[in-house]
Short mmCIF file of C-alpha atoms in Angstrom, two decimals:
data_model
loop_
_atom_site.label_atom_id
_atom_site.label_comp_id
_atom_site.label_asym_id
_atom_site.label_seq_id
_atom_site.Cartn_x
_atom_site.Cartn_y
_atom_site.Cartn_z
CA UNK A 27 -28.25 48.58 0.57
CA UNK A 28 -27.82 47.74 4.24
CA UNK A 29 -29.30 44.28 3.67
CA UNK A 30 -26.98 43.71 0.71
CA UNK A 31 -23.94 44.65 2.78
CA UNK A 32 -25.10 42.32 5.53
CA UNK A 33 -25.46 39.42 3.08
CA UNK A 34 -21.99 40.09 1.62
CA UNK A 35 -20.52 40.22 5.12
CA UNK A 36 -22.16 36.91 6.07
CA UNK A 37 -20.89 35.23 2.90
CA UNK A 38 -17.39 36.50 3.58
CA UNK A 39 -17.61 35.12 7.10
CA UNK A 40 -18.72 31.71 5.85
CA UNK A 41 -15.79 31.60 3.43
CA UNK A 42 -13.36 32.69 6.12
CA UNK A 43 -14.38 30.04 8.66
CA UNK A 44 -12.91 27.03 6.75
CA UNK A 45 -9.79 29.05 5.93
CA UNK A 46 -9.29 29.91 9.58
CA UNK A 47 -9.75 26.26 10.59
CA UNK A 48 -7.21 25.15 8.00
CA UNK A 49 -4.72 27.76 9.21
CA UNK A 50 -5.15 26.53 12.79
CA UNK A 51 -4.54 22.91 11.75
CA UNK A 52 -2.96 21.05 13.40
CA UNK A 53 -3.27 22.20 16.99
CA UNK A 54 -3.21 18.72 18.52
CA UNK A 55 -1.67 15.32 17.67
CA UNK A 56 -2.66 13.74 14.34
CA UNK A 57 -3.58 10.05 14.17
CA UNK A 58 -2.15 8.03 11.27
CA UNK A 59 -4.01 4.74 10.84
CA UNK A 60 -2.00 1.84 9.41
CA UNK A 61 -4.38 -1.07 8.67
CA UNK A 62 -1.62 -3.68 8.95
CA UNK A 63 0.66 -4.89 11.80
CA UNK A 64 3.90 -3.21 12.77
CA UNK A 65 7.02 -4.19 10.84
CA UNK A 66 5.57 -4.42 7.33
CA UNK A 67 6.09 -2.09 4.37
CA UNK A 68 3.17 0.20 5.21
CA UNK A 69 4.16 0.57 8.85
CA UNK A 70 7.82 1.27 8.04
CA UNK A 71 6.99 3.98 5.50
CA UNK A 72 4.41 5.58 7.78
CA UNK A 73 6.83 5.92 10.67
CA UNK A 74 9.51 7.48 8.46
CA UNK A 75 7.06 10.06 7.08
CA UNK A 76 5.45 10.55 10.48
CA UNK A 77 8.74 11.48 12.10
CA UNK A 78 9.31 14.15 9.45
CA UNK A 79 5.76 15.51 9.72
CA UNK A 80 5.98 15.74 13.51
CA UNK A 81 8.77 18.27 13.03
CA UNK A 82 7.24 20.03 10.02
CA UNK A 83 3.76 20.41 11.53
CA UNK A 84 4.83 20.95 15.12
CA UNK A 85 2.51 18.22 16.38
CA UNK A 86 3.01 14.59 17.27
CA UNK A 87 2.06 12.01 14.65
CA UNK A 88 0.56 9.03 16.45
CA UNK A 89 0.75 5.81 14.41
CA UNK A 90 -2.07 3.40 15.17
CA UNK A 91 -1.83 -0.13 13.77
CA UNK A 92 -5.44 -1.20 13.23
CA UNK A 93 -5.04 -4.53 11.46
CA UNK A 94 -7.43 -7.26 10.46
CA UNK A 95 -9.70 -8.36 7.62
CA UNK A 96 -7.03 -7.71 4.98
CA UNK A 97 -6.81 -4.06 6.00
CA UNK A 98 -10.57 -3.50 5.98
CA UNK A 99 -10.82 -2.79 9.72
CA UNK A 100 -8.40 0.12 9.48
CA UNK A 101 -9.85 1.36 6.19
CA UNK A 102 -13.37 1.38 7.61
CA UNK A 103 -12.21 3.14 10.77
CA UNK A 104 -10.65 5.89 8.66
CA UNK A 105 -13.76 6.33 6.50
CA UNK A 106 -15.92 6.67 9.62
CA UNK A 107 -13.61 9.15 11.32
CA UNK A 108 -14.32 12.86 11.55
CA UNK A 109 -13.20 14.77 8.45
CA UNK A 110 -11.25 17.28 10.52
CA UNK A 111 -7.69 16.55 9.44
CA UNK A 112 -6.83 14.64 12.60
CA UNK A 113 -7.26 11.16 11.11
CA UNK A 114 -5.06 10.12 8.19
CA UNK A 115 -4.92 6.70 6.54
CA UNK A 116 -1.73 5.23 5.10
CA UNK A 117 -2.57 2.13 3.14
CA UNK A 118 -1.58 -0.08 0.23
CA UNK A 119 -3.58 -0.67 -2.94
CA UNK A 120 -5.95 -2.76 -0.80
CA UNK A 121 -8.34 0.19 -1.13
CA UNK A 122 -8.52 -0.61 -4.87
CA UNK A 123 -8.56 -4.42 -4.65
CA UNK A 124 -10.57 -5.25 -1.52
CA UNK A 125 -13.96 -4.03 -2.78
CA UNK A 126 -13.86 -6.71 -5.48
CA UNK A 127 -13.40 -9.65 -3.14
CA UNK A 128 -14.68 -8.66 0.31
CA UNK A 129 -18.00 -7.47 1.62
CA UNK A 130 -17.03 -4.07 2.96
CA UNK A 131 -19.19 -1.92 5.21
CA UNK A 132 -17.93 1.22 3.48
CA UNK A 133 -16.99 2.26 -0.04
CA UNK A 134 -13.34 3.36 0.25
CA UNK A 135 -13.31 5.17 -3.10
CA UNK A 136 -16.33 7.23 -2.07
CA UNK A 137 -15.39 7.62 1.57
CA UNK A 138 -11.75 8.63 1.21
CA UNK A 139 -9.97 11.53 -0.46
CA UNK A 140 -6.56 10.67 -2.00
CA UNK A 141 -3.75 12.92 -0.76
CA UNK A 142 -0.52 11.57 -2.22
CA UNK A 143 1.24 8.42 -3.38
CA UNK A 144 4.12 7.65 -1.06
CA UNK A 145 5.90 4.90 -2.92
CA UNK A 146 5.75 1.94 -5.22
CA UNK A 147 7.48 -1.38 -4.83
CA UNK A 148 7.45 -4.77 -6.45
CA UNK A 149 5.71 -7.75 -5.01
CA UNK A 150 8.48 -10.29 -4.74
CA UNK A 151 8.30 -14.06 -4.85
CA UNK A 152 10.73 -15.40 -2.25
CA UNK A 153 11.84 -18.96 -1.55
CA UNK A 154 13.36 -20.58 1.52
CA UNK A 155 16.69 -22.20 0.57
CA UNK A 156 15.41 -25.60 1.73
CA UNK A 157 12.91 -25.59 -1.15
CA UNK A 158 15.88 -26.12 -3.45
CA UNK A 159 14.95 -23.66 -6.21
CA UNK A 160 17.01 -20.69 -7.36
CA UNK A 161 14.90 -19.44 -10.28
CA UNK A 162 11.33 -19.16 -11.46
CA UNK A 163 11.97 -21.88 -14.04
CA UNK A 164 13.10 -24.28 -11.31
CA UNK A 165 10.04 -23.41 -9.23
CA UNK A 166 7.72 -24.11 -12.17
CA UNK A 167 9.37 -27.49 -12.73
CA UNK A 168 9.03 -28.36 -9.03
CA UNK A 169 5.40 -27.18 -8.86
CA UNK A 170 4.52 -29.45 -11.79
CA UNK A 171 5.91 -32.38 -9.81
CA UNK A 172 4.38 -31.21 -6.52
CA UNK A 173 1.09 -29.37 -7.24
CA UNK A 174 -0.25 -27.19 -4.44
CA UNK A 175 3.00 -25.81 -3.06
CA UNK A 176 2.08 -23.30 -0.36
CA UNK A 177 3.05 -19.64 -0.36
CA UNK A 178 2.68 -17.01 2.36
CA UNK A 179 1.18 -13.57 1.84
CA UNK A 180 0.97 -10.61 4.21
CA UNK A 181 -2.78 -10.34 3.69
CA UNK A 182 -5.78 -12.30 2.52
CA UNK A 183 -7.09 -11.96 -1.00
CA UNK A 184 -5.12 -8.96 -2.18
CA UNK A 185 -2.41 -7.93 -4.60
CA UNK A 186 0.23 -10.30 -3.19
CA UNK A 187 -2.13 -13.23 -3.69
CA UNK A 188 -3.37 -12.10 -7.09
CA UNK A 189 0.09 -11.73 -8.58
CA UNK A 190 0.96 -15.34 -7.67
CA UNK A 191 -2.30 -16.67 -9.05
CA UNK A 192 -1.70 -14.67 -12.22
CA UNK A 193 1.79 -16.21 -12.46
CA UNK A 194 0.45 -19.71 -11.77
CA UNK A 195 -2.24 -19.32 -14.41
CA UNK A 196 0.29 -18.34 -17.07
CA UNK A 197 2.78 -21.02 -16.01
CA UNK A 198 0.17 -23.77 -15.83
CA UNK A 199 0.84 -24.71 -12.21
CA UNK A 200 -1.13 -24.80 -8.97
CA UNK A 201 0.02 -22.93 -5.84
CA UNK A 202 -1.86 -22.66 -2.55
CA UNK A 203 -2.05 -19.45 -0.52
CA UNK A 204 -1.37 -19.23 3.23
CA UNK A 205 -2.65 -15.77 4.27
CA UNK A 206 -1.27 -13.89 7.28
CA UNK A 207 -2.39 -10.73 9.09
CA UNK A 208 0.66 -8.80 7.91
CA UNK A 209 4.04 -8.96 6.23
CA UNK A 210 5.97 -9.44 9.48
CA UNK A 211 4.25 -12.67 10.65
CA UNK A 212 4.32 -14.06 7.10
CA UNK A 213 8.04 -13.34 6.90
CA UNK A 214 8.69 -14.99 10.26
CA UNK A 215 7.20 -18.28 9.09
CA UNK A 216 8.97 -18.01 5.73
CA UNK A 217 12.38 -17.51 7.38
CA UNK A 218 11.69 -20.40 9.75
CA UNK A 219 10.82 -22.62 6.80
CA UNK A 220 7.29 -23.36 8.02
CA UNK A 221 6.17 -22.22 4.57
CA UNK A 222 8.67 -22.41 1.71
CA UNK A 223 7.42 -19.63 -0.57
CA UNK A 224 6.26 -16.09 0.06
CA UNK A 225 4.75 -13.32 -2.04
CA UNK A 226 5.46 -10.10 -0.15
CA UNK A 227 6.38 -6.48 -0.58
CA UNK A 228 10.10 -6.00 -0.99
CA UNK A 229 10.68 -4.04 2.23
CA UNK A 230 10.85 -6.87 4.78
CA UNK A 231 12.57 -9.26 2.36
CA UNK A 232 15.66 -7.25 1.46
CA UNK A 233 17.69 -7.78 4.69
CA UNK A 234 17.16 -11.53 4.51
CA UNK A 235 18.00 -11.60 0.81
CA UNK A 236 21.25 -9.78 1.50
CA UNK A 237 22.00 -12.17 4.37
CA UNK A 238 21.39 -15.17 2.11
CA UNK A 239 18.59 -16.60 4.25
CA UNK A 240 16.04 -16.15 1.45
CA UNK A 241 16.19 -16.41 -2.34
CA UNK A 242 14.23 -13.90 -4.41
CA UNK A 243 12.93 -15.43 -7.63
CA UNK A 244 10.98 -12.63 -9.34
CA UNK A 245 9.59 -9.14 -8.88
CA UNK A 246 6.33 -7.83 -10.29
CA UNK A 247 7.27 -4.39 -11.63
CA UNK A 248 7.81 -3.42 -15.29
CA UNK A 249 11.49 -2.78 -14.58
CA UNK A 250 13.77 -4.07 -11.85
CA UNK A 251 13.52 -2.11 -8.62
CA UNK A 252 16.60 0.06 -7.96
CA UNK A 253 16.81 -1.77 -4.63
CA UNK A 254 16.83 -5.22 -6.26
CA UNK A 255 18.92 -4.89 -9.42
CA UNK A 256 19.88 -8.58 -9.41
CA UNK A 257 16.34 -9.98 -9.20
CA UNK A 258 14.58 -10.56 -12.54
CA UNK A 259 11.07 -9.35 -13.21
CA UNK A 260 8.36 -11.90 -13.89
CA UNK A 261 8.44 -10.82 -17.53
CA UNK A 262 12.21 -11.33 -17.76
CA UNK A 263 11.69 -14.80 -16.29
CA UNK A 264 9.27 -15.67 -19.09
CA UNK A 265 5.90 -14.71 -17.58
CA UNK A 266 4.94 -12.22 -20.25
CA UNK A 267 2.49 -9.46 -19.46
CA UNK A 268 2.64 -9.86 -15.69
CA UNK A 269 3.23 -6.37 -14.33
CA UNK A 270 1.65 -5.18 -11.08
CA UNK A 271 3.07 -2.57 -8.71
CA UNK A 272 2.21 -2.43 -5.06
CA UNK A 273 1.86 1.16 -3.90
CA UNK A 274 1.42 2.97 -0.63
CA UNK A 275 -0.59 6.13 -0.35
CA UNK A 276 -2.13 8.65 2.01
CA UNK A 277 -5.87 9.33 2.33
CA UNK A 278 -8.16 11.40 4.53
CA UNK A 279 -11.91 11.06 5.11
CA UNK A 280 -14.08 12.70 2.46
CA UNK A 281 -15.06 16.18 3.56
CA UNK A 282 -11.64 17.12 4.93
CA UNK A 283 -10.94 20.73 4.04
CA UNK A 284 -9.07 21.06 0.71
CA UNK A 285 -6.54 23.37 2.38
CA UNK A 286 -5.61 20.58 4.81
CA UNK A 287 -5.29 18.09 1.95
CA UNK A 288 -3.03 20.56 0.13
CA UNK A 289 -0.92 21.13 3.26
CA UNK A 290 -0.45 17.41 3.79
CA UNK A 291 0.43 16.90 0.13
CA UNK A 292 2.95 19.74 0.21
CA UNK A 293 4.67 18.61 3.40
CA UNK A 294 4.86 14.96 2.33
CA UNK A 295 6.30 15.96 -1.04
CA UNK A 296 8.96 17.91 0.87
CA UNK A 297 9.66 14.84 2.98
CA UNK A 298 10.04 12.61 -0.06
CA UNK A 299 12.50 15.11 -1.55
CA UNK A 300 14.81 14.78 1.47
CA UNK A 301 17.89 12.76 0.53
CA UNK A 302 17.91 10.80 3.79
CA UNK A 303 14.25 9.84 3.47
CA UNK A 304 14.59 8.89 -0.20
CA UNK A 305 17.62 6.75 0.62
CA UNK A 306 15.74 5.14 3.49
CA UNK A 307 12.84 4.26 1.23
CA UNK A 308 15.13 2.86 -1.46
CA UNK A 309 17.12 0.78 1.03
CA UNK A 310 13.87 -0.77 2.19
CA UNK A 311 12.88 -1.63 -1.37
CA UNK A 312 10.37 1.17 -1.89
CA UNK A 313 10.73 3.76 -4.62
CA UNK A 314 9.51 7.17 -3.36
CA UNK A 315 6.99 8.83 -5.67
CA UNK A 316 5.06 11.87 -4.38
CA UNK A 317 3.25 14.13 -6.84
CA UNK A 318 -0.20 15.65 -6.91
CA UNK A 319 -3.40 14.45 -5.28
CA UNK A 320 -5.05 14.31 -8.73
CA UNK A 321 -2.34 12.00 -10.12
CA UNK A 322 -2.74 9.70 -7.14
CA UNK A 323 -6.52 9.68 -7.53
CA UNK A 324 -6.12 8.54 -11.14
CA UNK A 325 -3.86 5.69 -10.03
CA UNK A 326 -6.30 4.58 -7.33
CA UNK A 327 -9.22 4.46 -9.76
CA UNK A 328 -7.15 2.88 -12.55
CA UNK A 329 -6.01 0.06 -10.27
CA UNK A 330 -9.60 -0.41 -9.11
CA UNK A 331 -10.42 -1.33 -12.72
CA UNK A 332 -7.30 -3.53 -13.05
CA UNK A 333 -8.18 -5.56 -9.96
CA UNK A 334 -11.76 -5.94 -11.13
CA UNK A 335 -10.42 -7.55 -14.30
CA UNK A 336 -7.98 -9.85 -12.47
CA UNK A 337 -10.61 -11.02 -10.01
CA UNK A 338 -12.94 -11.83 -12.88
CA UNK A 339 -10.37 -13.52 -15.15
CA UNK A 340 -8.67 -15.53 -12.40
CA UNK A 341 -11.95 -16.35 -10.63
CA UNK A 342 -10.54 -15.10 -7.35
CA UNK A 343 -12.77 -15.30 -4.30
CA UNK A 344 -12.28 -14.56 -0.61
CA UNK A 345 -12.58 -17.54 1.71
#
C-alpha cells in the first residue's frame, strides 16, 4: 500500500510540474521572430499584437526581424529554438509554400505547432502610373506587346510570385519576377518606378494607392477586401478560378506546453476582438481572423497541398 501511494504521489508530481511551469509563464521577455524585414505586412501585424500582449502578459515582447532565404532563416531559427514558450514565430503562408520549392534544413509542419491565424489579406497586383495601365485587361494587352514585363515581390518563390504566374498562365502572357528580401524594399523600388509592377500584400500598398502614386489592378481573394472595395478581384477581371489568400499566423516550436499554446491563443483572440486593433488591421489591408489552433492547423495543411499543386502545374522552381 505504501508503494502504491508513493507511485500515485510521483505521478501527481509529474503532472503538476508542467502545469506549474505554464502558470509561471511568462516570467521574462518573450521573443517574437518575424522572418521578413521591418515595414512589411508581417512586421506591422506582429508589432500591433506584440504591444497588446506586453500589457496582457506583463512581459516585454521583443520583435526580432530575422530575414533571408524567403523567410527560411527565421523559420528555421524558430524550429530550432527551445520549446519553452519564450520563442514565438509570426509568419506568412511561406511555411506552407516554401517546402515545395526550397531545400529547407527543417520541416516546418513537423517542427512547429500552430497557435492562431492572425489575419488574411489579398495579394495585390500594383502598377506604377508610368506603365500606363489602369486595369488588368490593359496590362494583358501591354504584356502581349512587351513579353517579360518585370514585377517585384516581397520574397523569392512564394505566394506573391505564384499568384502572378498563375495569372500569366491563364492570360497567356509572360511576366518576369524581381524578388526582394521583403515587402518594404520591393515597394520602394515600385514607388520609384525602377520596376513597374508589383505583387505584394495589401498592407504596404494601401497608403500609396490612396495617395494616387500606385494603381491597384487586382486582388487575389474570393471577395474584395473590406479595405479595398474599389479594386476588382482577379476573377472579376476575367481570370476565373484564381483565388489565393495570403495569411499571417502564429507558431511555437513543437513540444511547447499545451497550456502555453492555449494561453497565447486566448490572449491573441482577445487582442483581435479589440475594436482599435481590428480597425488598425483593416486600415492596413488585413482582415483579422483569430479562432482555434485546430482551425489554423487545418488551414496550414490545406494550403500545403494547394501550393504543392500550383508548383507542379505551373512548373515553378527556385533559382
